[in-house]
Amino acid sequence: MLRLSKLTDYAVVVLIRLSEGGGECARLGGEPVQTSPGIALATGVPEPTVAKVLKALTSANLVASQRGARGGYRLVQALEQITIADVITAIDGPIALTACVDGAPGACDVQNMCAVKGRWDLVNDAIRQALTSITLAEMRVASVPMAFRLPAPDHLAPPDRLAQGGVPLAASAAE
Amino acid sequence: MLRLSKLTDYAVVVLIRLSEGGGECARLGGEPVQTSPGIALATGVPEPTVAKVLKALTSANLVASQRGARGGYRLVQALEQITIADVITAIDGPIALTACVDGAPGACDVQNMCAVKGRWDLVNDAIRQALTSITLAEMRVASVPMAFRLPAPDHLAPPDRLAQGGVPLAASAAE
DNA sequence: AACAATCAGGACCGCATGGGTCCTGTTAAG
DNA sequence: CTTAACAGGACCCATGCGGTCCTGATTGTT
C-alpha cells in the first residue's frame, strides 16, 4: 500500500485552512488565530481529530498556539515553506519504509543472512527527497480545478450544496 | 510512517536470492529453478511466507513458475529490469498514499469541502517516480558493505556468527 | 500406471497499529 | 472570578497485516 495515515491527510487540510487567514479571531497583536472547533467546522473534520492533528503540528513547530480565551492556532511558516515531508514527519513520525532503517529494537527477524540489509536506505532517501520537494502551496494550487473555490474563507461554507452536487470523483465506482 | 509491508521486504530478499542462480535444480531445459522450501532455507524466511510472496510475484509476472515435481521458480527479468515499484505493486497493490486516489469506496468522509482533493496525486507521482528509478540490482550493490557476502549460495550460511557481530545498523538508537 | 514433489489458491486466526473519542489540567482574556 | 481555549494524556475499537494451514492441480519419476 505504501499508504500514509489519514491523519496526515487531515493535517494538510488543516494547514491549508490555517493559511487562508481565519478572519474571525483577528486578535493578539495582529496575529490572527483560528480555534480548533472553527477549523473543524470549516473543514468537516471532527473536532477531536482536528485538535489531535493540531497538537502534533504544534509539537513539530509547524503551527504556533495561543492558549487561553481568544486563543487558537496560526501558521509559523508560509505554505511555500512547508513540505509534505514536514507534515508526514510531524504526524506519522520519521519517514522510514521498513523496520530495518528506523531503528527497530529487534531489527528484522531474519537479520542472520539478510542479503539486503541497509539497501532500503537508497529507497528511503529517494522517497524523502521526493516528499521534500513538494510544498503545501504546490498541493493547493494543484487542487480544486472546478469552480468550488471559496473566495472568502471567513464565512464558513455551508456544506449543504457542496455535499450534494459537488465533486463526484471516484466515489461512484465503488464496487 | 509511510511504512511498506514486511512482505515487500521479503520479496526483495527472495528476488535477489533467485537471481543468484539456484545451483541445485538446474533442470528444465537449462532454466534453473529454485523451490520455495529451498529459498526459505537459504534466506531464513519461513517457508509459508516465501510461498505466499512467490505466488504474488508470479501473479505479477516478476517470476515464472514450473509446477510439478522438479518444479520451482525463476526470474523472468534480470535484477536490473525490476524496479522497487514493481515489487511494491506486486505485493502491496498499487502505489497510492491516500484513500482519495486509489478509488476508495466511500471516498473520504469529508469530501464535502475537502480543499485538497486530488492534490495527493502530485505526491503520488513523485513517489512513484522515485520508486521506479531504483532497481533491485542497485539495491543489491548498495548492500552488505562488509565481508559478509556469501560467495556460494548453495551452502546455507550458518546464522550463528552472522547474527552476533554482524551489521549493527541503527538498531541501537531505538526509542 | 501409480507415486511423489511442487505450485495454486484459497480460508483462517491473532496481533499490532492507527483512528477516533474523551477527560482532566493549565493558561489567559474578559 | 469566570470562561474559553489549548495540553497532554488515557482509552477503546476496528481495520489490516503477518503468518499458517489445507486442499486441489500439475508433472516428472519409478
mmCIF file of C-alpha atoms (C1' of nucleotides) in Angstrom:
data_model
loop_
_atom_site.group_PDB
_atom_site.id
_atom_site.type_symbol
_atom_site.label_atom_id
_atom_site.label_comp_id
_atom_site.label_asym_id
_atom_site.label_seq_id
_atom_site.Cartn_x
_atom_site.Cartn_y
_atom_site.Cartn_z
ATOM 1 C CA MET A 1 0.000 0.000 0.000
ATOM 2 C CA LEU A 2 2.627 2.441 0.936
ATOM 3 C CA ARG A 3 -0.297 4.225 2.442
ATOM 4 C CA LEU A 4 0.224 7.146 4.702
ATOM 5 C CA SER A 5 -2.109 7.754 7.560
ATOM 6 C CA LYS A 6 -5.382 9.560 7.249
ATOM 7 C CA LEU A 7 -4.260 11.933 9.946
ATOM 8 C CA THR A 8 -1.623 13.264 7.604
ATOM 9 C CA ASP A 9 -4.270 13.946 5.049
ATOM 10 C CA TYR A 10 -6.244 15.845 7.639
ATOM 11 C CA ALA A 11 -3.135 17.749 8.616
ATOM 12 C CA VAL A 12 -2.760 19.022 5.078
ATOM 13 C CA VAL A 13 -6.360 20.093 5.052
ATOM 14 C CA VAL A 14 -5.982 21.843 8.371
ATOM 15 C CA LEU A 15 -2.781 23.585 7.400
ATOM 16 C CA ILE A 16 -4.233 24.881 4.182
ATOM 17 C CA ARG A 17 -7.246 26.046 6.082
ATOM 18 C CA LEU A 18 -4.975 27.830 8.518
ATOM 19 C CA SER A 19 -3.236 29.556 5.660
ATOM 20 C CA GLU A 20 -6.488 31.020 4.492
ATOM 21 C CA GLY A 21 -6.345 33.504 7.308
ATOM 22 C CA GLY A 22 -9.018 32.950 9.867
ATOM 23 C CA GLY A 23 -10.996 36.108 9.576
ATOM 24 C CA GLU A 24 -12.834 35.599 12.824
ATOM 25 C CA CYS A 25 -10.409 35.927 15.623
ATOM 26 C CA ALA A 26 -8.012 38.581 14.471
ATOM 27 C CA ARG A 27 -6.665 39.453 17.859
ATOM 28 C CA LEU A 28 -3.469 39.096 19.732
ATOM 29 C CA GLY A 29 -1.424 41.870 18.249
ATOM 30 C CA GLY A 30 -2.376 41.383 14.696
ATOM 31 C CA GLU A 31 -1.722 37.658 14.642
ATOM 32 C CA PRO A 32 -4.969 36.062 13.518
ATOM 33 C CA VAL A 33 -5.575 32.698 15.090
ATOM 34 C CA GLN A 34 -8.179 30.054 14.469
ATOM 35 C CA THR A 35 -9.659 27.751 17.014
ATOM 36 C CA SER A 36 -9.838 24.033 16.514
ATOM 37 C CA PRO A 37 -13.653 23.988 16.660
ATOM 38 C CA GLY A 38 -13.679 26.625 13.996
ATOM 39 C CA ILE A 39 -11.329 24.682 11.768
ATOM 40 C CA ALA A 40 -13.351 21.561 12.341
ATOM 41 C CA LEU A 41 -16.472 23.361 11.292
ATOM 42 C CA ALA A 42 -14.825 24.783 8.221
ATOM 43 C CA THR A 43 -13.187 21.602 7.040
ATOM 44 C CA GLY A 44 -15.705 18.992 8.076
ATOM 45 C CA VAL A 45 -13.138 17.052 10.051
ATOM 46 C CA PRO A 46 -14.398 16.085 13.517
ATOM 47 C CA GLU A 47 -13.202 18.393 16.231
ATOM 48 C CA PRO A 48 -11.274 15.900 18.374
ATOM 49 C CA THR A 49 -9.354 14.813 15.349
ATOM 50 C CA VAL A 50 -8.581 18.374 14.393
ATOM 51 C CA ALA A 51 -7.365 19.004 17.903
ATOM 52 C CA LYS A 52 -5.141 15.964 17.799
ATOM 53 C CA VAL A 53 -3.673 16.959 14.483
ATOM 54 C CA LEU A 54 -3.068 20.485 15.640
ATOM 55 C CA LYS A 55 -1.310 19.276 18.744
ATOM 56 C CA ALA A 56 1.022 17.186 16.667
ATOM 57 C CA LEU A 57 1.645 20.063 14.314
ATOM 58 C CA THR A 58 2.374 22.314 17.255
ATOM 59 C CA SER A 59 4.892 19.853 18.628
ATOM 60 C CA ALA A 60 6.575 19.866 15.262
ATOM 61 C CA ASN A 61 6.629 23.665 15.253
ATOM 62 C CA LEU A 62 4.612 23.856 12.085
ATOM 63 C CA VAL A 63 1.951 25.887 13.836
ATOM 64 C CA ALA A 64 2.003 28.078 16.905
ATOM 65 C CA SER A 65 -0.653 28.004 19.579
ATOM 66 C CA GLN A 66 -2.076 30.643 21.816
ATOM 67 C CA ARG A 67 -3.648 29.321 24.959
ATOM 68 C CA GLY A 68 -6.453 30.731 26.945
ATOM 69 C CA ALA A 69 -9.559 32.515 25.904
ATOM 70 C CA ARG A 70 -9.410 34.022 22.450
ATOM 71 C CA GLY A 71 -6.599 31.623 21.771
ATOM 72 C CA GLY A 72 -6.076 29.422 18.780
ATOM 73 C CA TYR A 73 -3.570 28.340 16.224
ATOM 74 C CA ARG A 74 -1.693 30.052 13.437
ATOM 75 C CA LEU A 75 0.944 29.091 10.931
ATOM 76 C CA VAL A 76 4.537 29.897 11.693
ATOM 77 C CA GLN A 77 5.645 29.491 8.109
ATOM 78 C CA ALA A 78 4.082 30.181 4.782
ATOM 79 C CA LEU A 79 2.662 27.277 2.866
ATOM 80 C CA GLU A 80 5.543 27.607 0.459
ATOM 81 C CA GLN A 81 7.948 26.744 3.243
ATOM 82 C CA ILE A 82 6.137 23.636 4.439
ATOM 83 C CA THR A 83 6.955 20.431 2.642
ATOM 84 C CA ILE A 84 4.943 17.262 2.637
ATOM 85 C CA ALA A 85 7.835 15.596 4.341
ATOM 86 C CA ASP A 86 7.431 18.039 7.209
ATOM 87 C CA VAL A 87 3.789 17.161 7.629
ATOM 88 C CA ILE A 88 4.338 13.437 7.410
ATOM 89 C CA THR A 89 7.155 13.612 9.899
ATOM 90 C CA ALA A 90 5.035 15.674 12.260
ATOM 91 C CA ILE A 91 2.092 13.286 12.156
ATOM 92 C CA ASP A 92 3.432 9.861 11.350
ATOM 93 C CA GLY A 93 6.915 10.144 12.678
ATOM 94 C CA PRO A 94 10.132 9.823 10.765
ATOM 95 C CA ILE A 95 9.899 8.639 7.200
ATOM 96 C CA ALA A 96 11.146 5.090 7.108
ATOM 97 C CA LEU A 97 9.720 2.463 4.870
ATOM 98 C CA THR A 98 10.965 -0.606 6.644
ATOM 99 C CA ALA A 99 11.649 -1.540 10.192
ATOM 100 C CA CYS A 100 15.263 -2.137 9.283
ATOM 101 C CA VAL A 101 16.054 1.513 8.871
ATOM 102 C CA ASP A 102 14.198 3.407 11.519
ATOM 103 C CA GLY A 103 15.885 1.797 14.439
ATOM 104 C CA ALA A 104 13.678 -1.096 15.250
ATOM 105 C CA PRO A 105 14.506 -2.780 18.528
ATOM 106 C CA GLY A 106 14.873 -6.364 17.402
ATOM 107 C CA ALA A 107 15.799 -5.469 13.860
ATOM 108 C CA CYS A 108 14.399 -7.826 11.298
ATOM 109 C CA ASP A 109 13.949 -11.364 12.490
ATOM 110 C CA VAL A 110 15.874 -12.715 9.552
ATOM 111 C CA GLN A 111 18.823 -10.493 10.130
ATOM 112 C CA ASN A 112 21.045 -13.507 10.087
ATOM 113 C CA MET A 113 21.582 -13.658 6.384
ATOM 114 C CA CYS A 114 19.506 -10.721 5.262
ATOM 115 C CA ALA A 115 21.186 -10.083 1.953
ATOM 116 C CA VAL A 116 19.580 -6.719 1.519
ATOM 117 C CA LYS A 117 20.395 -5.088 4.798
ATOM 118 C CA GLY A 118 20.594 -1.370 4.584
ATOM 119 C CA ARG A 119 19.675 -1.298 0.963
ATOM 120 C CA TRP A 120 16.331 0.264 1.655
ATOM 121 C CA ASP A 121 18.204 3.396 2.618
ATOM 122 C CA LEU A 122 18.525 4.089 -1.066
ATOM 123 C CA VAL A 123 14.784 3.943 -1.447
ATOM 124 C CA ASN A 124 14.191 5.896 1.697
ATOM 125 C CA ASP A 125 16.376 8.693 0.510
ATOM 126 C CA ALA A 126 14.591 8.824 -2.804
ATOM 127 C CA ILE A 127 11.221 8.962 -1.113
ATOM 128 C CA ARG A 128 12.369 11.521 1.352
ATOM 129 C CA GLN A 129 13.723 13.716 -1.388
ATOM 130 C CA ALA A 130 10.543 13.400 -3.393
ATOM 131 C CA LEU A 131 8.469 14.403 -0.401
ATOM 132 C CA THR A 132 10.740 17.271 0.474
ATOM 133 C CA SER A 133 10.446 18.736 -2.989
ATOM 134 C CA ILE A 134 6.707 19.295 -2.748
ATOM 135 C CA THR A 135 5.292 22.099 -0.662
ATOM 136 C CA LEU A 136 1.795 22.606 0.593
ATOM 137 C CA ALA A 137 1.478 25.620 -1.653
ATOM 138 C CA GLU A 138 2.020 23.398 -4.657
ATOM 139 C CA MET A 139 -0.530 20.984 -3.423
ATOM 140 C CA ARG A 140 -3.086 23.691 -3.008
ATOM 141 C CA VAL A 141 -2.719 25.156 -6.466
ATOM 142 C CA ALA A 142 -2.968 21.691 -7.925
ATOM 143 C CA SER A 143 -6.308 21.117 -6.284
ATOM 144 C CA VAL A 144 -9.872 22.058 -6.960
ATOM 145 C CA PRO A 145 -9.828 22.547 -10.680
ATOM 146 C CA MET A 146 -13.533 23.337 -10.646
ATOM 147 C CA ALA A 147 -15.410 26.378 -9.534
ATOM 148 C CA PHE A 148 -15.740 25.229 -5.956
ATOM 149 C CA ARG A 149 -13.084 27.542 -4.632
ATOM 150 C CA LEU A 150 -14.342 29.548 -1.706
ATOM 151 C CA PRO A 151 -13.125 33.090 -2.118
ATOM 152 C CA ALA A 152 -13.930 34.336 1.337
ATOM 153 C CA PRO A 153 -12.729 31.894 3.959
ATOM 154 C CA ASP A 154 -14.269 33.691 6.925
ATOM 155 C CA HIS A 155 -17.859 32.809 6.184
ATOM 156 C CA LEU A 156 -17.855 29.108 6.790
ATOM 157 C CA ALA A 157 -19.090 27.473 3.678
ATOM 158 C CA PRO A 158 -22.500 25.891 4.027
ATOM 159 C CA PRO A 159 -21.857 22.191 3.414
ATOM 160 C CA ASP A 160 -25.294 21.526 2.037
ATOM 161 C CA ARG A 161 -24.885 22.497 -1.551
ATOM 162 C CA LEU A 162 -21.329 21.362 -1.796
ATOM 163 C CA ALA A 163 -22.097 17.969 -0.370
ATOM 164 C CA GLN A 164 -24.932 17.321 -2.725
ATOM 165 C CA GLY A 165 -23.762 18.092 -6.194
ATOM 166 C CA GLY A 166 -20.130 18.589 -5.568
ATOM 167 C CA VAL A 167 -17.073 16.689 -6.646
ATOM 168 C CA PRO A 168 -18.211 13.267 -7.727
ATOM 169 C CA LEU A 169 -14.672 11.907 -8.011
ATOM 170 C CA ALA A 170 -14.144 8.180 -7.712
ATOM 171 C CA ALA A 171 -16.905 7.575 -5.235
ATOM 172 C CA SER A 172 -19.217 6.165 -7.834
ATOM 173 C CA ALA A 173 -17.045 3.289 -8.980
ATOM 174 C CA ALA A 174 -17.191 1.648 -5.595
ATOM 175 C CA GLU A 175 -17.993 -1.964 -6.367
ATOM 176 C CA MET B 1 5.011 6.041 8.988
ATOM 177 C CA LEU B 2 4.749 5.642 5.290
ATOM 178 C CA ARG B 3 5.799 2.129 6.041
ATOM 179 C CA LEU B 4 5.626 -0.533 3.395
ATOM 180 C CA SER B 5 4.795 -4.054 4.339
ATOM 181 C CA LYS B 6 7.262 -6.572 5.549
ATOM 182 C CA LEU B 7 6.182 -8.862 2.775
ATOM 183 C CA THR B 8 7.686 -6.456 0.296
ATOM 184 C CA ASP B 9 10.931 -6.613 2.134
ATOM 185 C CA TYR B 10 10.831 -10.374 1.924
ATOM 186 C CA ALA B 11 10.035 -10.167 -1.749
ATOM 187 C CA VAL B 12 13.218 -8.236 -2.373
ATOM 188 C CA VAL B 13 15.198 -10.799 -0.456
ATOM 189 C CA VAL B 14 13.592 -13.626 -2.366
ATOM 190 C CA LEU B 15 14.105 -11.988 -5.730
ATOM 191 C CA ILE B 16 17.745 -11.326 -5.073
ATOM 192 C CA ARG B 17 18.135 -14.871 -3.911
ATOM 193 C CA LEU B 18 16.510 -16.065 -7.102
ATOM 194 C CA SER B 19 18.963 -14.036 -9.114
ATOM 195 C CA GLU B 20 21.853 -15.806 -7.522
ATOM 196 C CA GLY B 21 21.148 -18.853 -9.639
ATOM 197 C CA GLY B 22 19.957 -21.789 -7.640
ATOM 198 C CA GLY B 23 22.771 -24.209 -8.112
ATOM 199 C CA GLU B 24 20.688 -27.173 -7.071
ATOM 200 C CA CYS B 25 17.910 -27.755 -9.521
ATOM 201 C CA ALA B 26 19.409 -26.949 -12.896
ATOM 202 C CA ARG B 27 16.858 -28.784 -14.950
ATOM 203 C CA LEU B 28 14.062 -27.956 -17.286
ATOM 204 C CA GLY B 29 15.984 -27.268 -20.473
ATOM 205 C CA GLY B 30 18.717 -25.201 -18.957
ATOM 206 C CA GLU B 31 16.403 -22.986 -16.907
ATOM 207 C CA PRO B 32 17.499 -23.363 -13.320
ATOM 208 C CA VAL B 33 14.642 -23.132 -10.875
ATOM 209 C CA GLN B 34 14.549 -22.912 -7.126
ATOM 210 C CA THR B 35 11.884 -24.332 -4.855
ATOM 211 C CA SER B 36 10.223 -22.301 -2.207
ATOM 212 C CA PRO B 37 11.490 -24.520 0.614
ATOM 213 C CA GLY B 38 14.976 -24.081 -0.741
ATOM 214 C CA ILE B 39 14.649 -20.328 -0.829
ATOM 215 C CA ALA B 40 13.203 -20.328 2.638
ATOM 216 C CA LEU B 41 16.122 -22.330 3.892
ATOM 217 C CA ALA B 42 18.622 -20.069 2.187
ATOM 218 C CA THR B 43 17.107 -16.790 3.263
ATOM 219 C CA GLY B 44 15.812 -17.619 6.693
ATOM 220 C CA VAL B 45 12.306 -16.508 5.819
ATOM 221 C CA PRO B 46 9.664 -19.043 6.898
ATOM 222 C CA GLU B 47 8.516 -21.297 4.087
ATOM 223 C CA PRO B 48 4.825 -20.364 4.039
ATOM 224 C CA THR B 49 5.724 -16.744 3.786
ATOM 225 C CA VAL B 50 8.158 -17.412 0.987
ATOM 226 C CA ALA B 51 5.475 -19.343 -0.843
ATOM 227 C CA LYS B 52 2.998 -16.532 -0.419
ATOM 228 C CA VAL B 53 5.474 -13.982 -1.675
ATOM 229 C CA LEU B 54 6.381 -16.113 -4.640
ATOM 230 C CA LYS B 55 2.765 -16.562 -5.565
ATOM 231 C CA ALA B 56 2.249 -12.839 -5.586
ATOM 232 C CA LEU B 57 5.389 -12.328 -7.618
ATOM 233 C CA THR B 58 4.206 -14.936 -10.072
ATOM 234 C CA SER B 59 0.880 -13.217 -10.481
ATOM 235 C CA ALA B 60 2.729 -10.024 -11.233
ATOM 236 C CA ASN B 61 4.886 -11.829 -13.798
ATOM 237 C CA LEU B 62 8.053 -10.980 -11.992
ATOM 238 C CA VAL B 63 8.915 -14.656 -11.656
ATOM 239 C CA ALA B 64 7.881 -17.725 -13.611
ATOM 240 C CA SER B 65 6.833 -20.966 -12.014
ATOM 241 C CA GLN B 66 7.211 -24.568 -13.070
ATOM 242 C CA ARG B 67 4.697 -26.875 -11.491
ATOM 243 C CA GLY B 68 5.055 -30.497 -10.677
ATOM 244 C CA ALA B 69 7.994 -32.484 -9.491
ATOM 245 C CA ARG B 70 11.354 -30.817 -10.045
ATOM 246 C CA GLY B 71 9.464 -27.610 -10.419
ATOM 247 C CA GLY B 72 10.235 -24.262 -8.898
ATOM 248 C CA TYR B 73 10.594 -20.584 -9.619
ATOM 249 C CA ARG B 74 12.910 -18.499 -11.720
ATOM 250 C CA LEU B 75 13.246 -14.867 -12.631
ATOM 251 C CA VAL B 76 11.813 -13.707 -15.916
ATOM 252 C CA GLN B 77 13.814 -10.488 -15.914
ATOM 253 C CA ALA B 78 17.237 -9.515 -14.747
ATOM 254 C CA LEU B 79 17.506 -7.650 -11.478
ATOM 255 C CA GLU B 80 18.413 -4.579 -13.483
ATOM 256 C CA GLN B 81 14.978 -4.627 -15.061
ATOM 257 C CA ILE B 82 12.991 -4.947 -11.841
ATOM 258 C CA THR B 83 12.181 -1.729 -10.067
ATOM 259 C CA ILE B 84 11.155 -1.338 -6.485
ATOM 260 C CA ALA B 85 7.869 -0.025 -7.721
ATOM 261 C CA ASP B 86 7.294 -3.345 -9.464
ATOM 262 C CA VAL B 87 7.863 -5.261 -6.285
ATOM 263 C CA ILE B 88 5.715 -2.999 -4.178
ATOM 264 C CA THR B 89 2.909 -3.128 -6.677
ATOM 265 C CA ALA B 90 3.131 -6.896 -6.845
ATOM 266 C CA ILE B 91 2.981 -7.365 -3.096
ATOM 267 C CA ASP B 92 1.120 -4.403 -1.685
ATOM 268 C CA GLY B 93 -1.029 -3.436 -4.600
ATOM 269 C CA PRO B 94 -0.991 -0.182 -6.489
ATOM 270 C CA ILE B 95 1.023 2.623 -5.014
ATOM 271 C CA ALA B 96 -1.403 5.108 -3.561
ATOM 272 C CA LEU B 97 -0.685 7.087 -0.470
ATOM 273 C CA THR B 98 -4.195 8.082 0.427
ATOM 274 C CA ALA B 99 -7.598 6.589 0.039
ATOM 275 C CA CYS B 100 -8.643 9.518 -2.061
ATOM 276 C CA VAL B 101 -6.610 8.492 -5.049
ATOM 277 C CA ASP B 102 -6.879 4.766 -5.359
ATOM 278 C CA GLY B 103 -10.607 4.649 -5.808
ATOM 279 C CA ALA B 104 -11.781 4.059 -2.293
ATOM 280 C CA PRO B 105 -15.406 3.037 -1.953
ATOM 281 C CA GLY B 106 -16.746 5.789 0.218
ATOM 282 C CA ALA B 107 -14.073 8.266 -0.700
ATOM 283 C CA CYS B 108 -13.024 10.455 2.130
ATOM 284 C CA ASP B 109 -15.752 11.171 4.623
ATOM 285 C CA VAL B 110 -15.055 14.852 4.455
ATOM 286 C CA GLN B 111 -15.350 15.038 0.738
ATOM 287 C CA ASN B 112 -17.822 17.842 1.113
ATOM 288 C CA MET B 113 -15.367 20.645 1.280
ATOM 289 C CA CYS B 114 -12.128 18.763 1.052
ATOM 290 C CA ALA B 115 -9.949 21.587 -0.167
ATOM 291 C CA VAL B 116 -7.128 19.307 -1.122
ATOM 292 C CA LYS B 117 -8.921 16.817 -3.260
ATOM 293 C CA GLY B 118 -6.731 15.254 -5.852
ATOM 294 C CA ARG B 119 -3.700 17.110 -4.735
ATOM 295 C CA TRP B 120 -2.058 13.995 -3.419
ATOM 296 C CA ASP B 121 -1.673 12.917 -6.988
ATOM 297 C CA LEU B 122 1.292 15.204 -7.161
ATOM 298 C CA VAL B 123 2.885 13.434 -4.268
ATOM 299 C CA ASN B 124 1.913 10.049 -5.578
ATOM 300 C CA ASP B 125 3.568 10.707 -8.867
ATOM 301 C CA ALA B 126 6.724 11.864 -7.180
ATOM 302 C CA ILE B 127 6.823 8.761 -5.029
ATOM 303 C CA ARG B 128 6.060 6.524 -7.920
ATOM 304 C CA GLN B 129 8.779 8.038 -9.980
ATOM 305 C CA ALA B 130 11.271 7.722 -7.178
ATOM 306 C CA LEU B 131 10.426 4.073 -6.733
ATOM 307 C CA THR B 132 10.570 3.371 -10.427
ATOM 308 C CA SER B 133 14.041 4.802 -10.702
ATOM 309 C CA ILE B 134 15.584 2.250 -8.358
ATOM 310 C CA THR B 135 16.175 -1.312 -9.483
ATOM 311 C CA LEU B 136 16.842 -4.377 -7.430
ATOM 312 C CA ALA B 137 20.318 -4.529 -8.889
ATOM 313 C CA GLU B 138 21.071 -1.152 -7.393
ATOM 314 C CA MET B 139 19.720 -2.260 -4.077
ATOM 315 C CA ARG B 140 21.929 -5.289 -4.072
ATOM 316 C CA VAL B 141 25.152 -3.499 -4.825
ATOM 317 C CA ALA B 142 24.333 -0.951 -2.178
ATOM 318 C CA SER B 143 24.029 -3.609 0.460
ATOM 319 C CA VAL B 144 26.407 -5.597 2.564
ATOM 320 C CA PRO B 145 29.411 -3.345 2.529
ATOM 321 C CA MET B 146 31.310 -5.717 4.767
ATOM 322 C CA ALA B 147 32.780 -9.116 4.115
ATOM 323 C CA PHE B 148 29.553 -10.946 4.750
ATOM 324 C CA ARG B 149 28.888 -11.707 1.125
ATOM 325 C CA LEU B 150 28.257 -15.387 0.642
ATOM 326 C CA PRO B 151 30.094 -16.473 -2.480
ATOM 327 C CA ALA B 152 28.494 -19.881 -2.830
ATOM 328 C CA PRO B 153 24.733 -19.649 -2.385
ATOM 329 C CA ASP B 154 24.159 -23.391 -2.220
ATOM 330 C CA HIS B 155 25.764 -23.984 1.152
ATOM 331 C CA LEU B 156 23.418 -22.303 3.560
ATOM 332 C CA ALA B 157 25.272 -19.847 5.675
ATOM 333 C CA PRO B 158 25.414 -20.682 9.373
ATOM 334 C CA PRO B 159 23.437 -17.944 11.066
ATOM 335 C CA ASP B 160 25.285 -18.077 14.348
ATOM 336 C CA ARG B 161 28.262 -15.866 13.718
ATOM 337 C CA LEU B 162 26.460 -13.507 11.440
ATOM 338 C CA ALA B 163 23.708 -12.827 13.925
ATOM 339 C CA GLN B 164 26.107 -11.983 16.678
ATOM 340 C CA GLY B 165 28.588 -9.487 15.387
ATOM 341 C CA GLY B 166 27.008 -8.528 12.160
ATOM 342 C CA VAL B 167 25.698 -5.267 10.908
ATOM 343 C CA PRO B 168 24.848 -3.124 13.901
ATOM 344 C CA LEU B 169 22.901 -0.613 11.813
ATOM 345 C CA ALA B 170 20.538 1.704 13.571
ATOM 346 C CA ALA B 171 19.106 -0.837 15.943
ATOM 347 C CA SER B 172 20.860 0.677 18.934
ATOM 348 C CA ALA B 173 19.244 4.096 18.811
ATOM 349 C CA ALA B 174 15.775 2.755 19.395
ATOM 350 C CA GLU B 175 13.321 4.871 21.334
ATOM 351 C "C1'" DA C 1 0.040 -46.676 -14.072
ATOM 352 C "C1'" DA C 2 0.940 -45.160 -9.545
ATOM 353 C "C1'" DC C 3 3.528 -42.122 -6.745
ATOM 354 C "C1'" DA C 4 5.684 -38.141 -5.089
ATOM 355 C "C1'" DA C 5 7.009 -33.458 -5.342
ATOM 356 C "C1'" DT C 6 5.745 -28.981 -6.135
ATOM 357 C "C1'" DC C 7 2.914 -24.985 -7.221
ATOM 358 C "C1'" DA C 8 -2.038 -22.642 -6.913
ATOM 359 C "C1'" DG C 9 -5.314 -20.557 -4.401
ATOM 360 C "C1'" DG C 10 -7.814 -20.151 -1.216
ATOM 361 C "C1'" DA C 11 -9.570 -19.720 4.130
ATOM 362 C "C1'" DC C 12 -8.369 -18.676 8.566
ATOM 363 C "C1'" DC C 13 -6.660 -16.591 13.035
ATOM 364 C "C1'" DG C 14 -4.108 -13.467 16.108
ATOM 365 C "C1'" DC C 15 -1.919 -9.420 16.890
ATOM 366 C "C1'" DA C 16 -0.330 -4.843 16.237
ATOM 367 C "C1'" DT C 17 -1.280 -0.409 14.732
ATOM 368 C "C1'" DG C 18 -3.832 3.526 13.728
ATOM 369 C "C1'" DG C 19 -8.233 6.197 14.060
ATOM 370 C "C1'" DG C 20 -11.061 8.330 16.961
ATOM 371 C "C1'" DT C 21 -13.080 9.899 21.480
ATOM 372 C "C1'" DC C 22 -12.910 11.672 25.973
ATOM 373 C "C1'" DC C 23 -11.260 13.522 30.366
ATOM 374 C "C1'" DT C 24 -8.616 16.439 33.289
ATOM 375 C "C1'" DG C 25 -5.431 20.095 33.918
ATOM 376 C "C1'" DT C 26 -3.393 24.657 32.582
ATOM 377 C "C1'" DT C 27 -3.362 29.172 30.639
ATOM 378 C "C1'" DA C 28 -5.047 33.679 29.603
ATOM 379 C "C1'" DA C 29 -8.552 37.075 28.310
ATOM 380 C "C1'" DG C 30 -12.639 39.482 29.808
ATOM 381 C "C1'" DC D 1 -13.581 35.124 39.118
ATOM 382 C "C1'" DT D 2 -15.382 33.075 35.180
ATOM 383 C "C1'" DT D 3 -14.953 31.395 30.718
ATOM 384 C "C1'" DA D 4 -12.773 29.913 26.530
ATOM 385 C "C1'" DA D 5 -9.369 27.529 24.575
ATOM 386 C "C1'" DC D 6 -5.056 24.613 24.353
ATOM 387 C "C1'" DA D 7 -2.096 20.492 26.513
ATOM 388 C "C1'" DG D 8 -1.493 16.008 27.212
ATOM 389 C "C1'" DG D 9 -2.625 12.295 28.374
ATOM 390 C "C1'" DA D 10 -5.551 7.521 28.710
ATOM 391 C "C1'" DC D 11 -8.572 4.722 26.442
ATOM 392 C "C1'" DC D 12 -11.388 1.680 23.112
ATOM 393 C "C1'" DC D 13 -12.449 -0.176 18.812
ATOM 394 C "C1'" DA D 14 -11.865 -1.522 14.083
ATOM 395 C "C1'" DT D 15 -9.051 -2.387 10.311
ATOM 396 C "C1'" DG D 16 -5.431 -4.657 8.128
ATOM 397 C "C1'" DC D 17 -1.223 -7.157 8.072
ATOM 398 C "C1'" DG D 18 1.644 -11.147 9.135
ATOM 399 C "C1'" DG D 19 1.678 -15.733 9.292
ATOM 400 C "C1'" DT D 20 -0.097 -20.567 8.989
ATOM 401 C "C1'" DC D 21 -2.507 -24.255 7.012
ATOM 402 C "C1'" DC D 22 -5.371 -27.052 3.928
ATOM 403 C "C1'" DT D 23 -6.988 -28.888 -0.352
ATOM 404 C "C1'" DG D 24 -6.545 -29.373 -5.205
ATOM 405 C "C1'" DA D 25 -3.985 -29.368 -9.737
ATOM 406 C "C1'" DT D 26 0.081 -30.460 -12.318
ATOM 407 C "C1'" DT D 27 4.142 -33.003 -13.788
ATOM 408 C "C1'" DG D 28 8.373 -35.680 -13.520
ATOM 409 C "C1'" DT D 29 9.900 -40.157 -11.773
ATOM 410 C "C1'" DT D 30 9.718 -45.036 -10.757
#
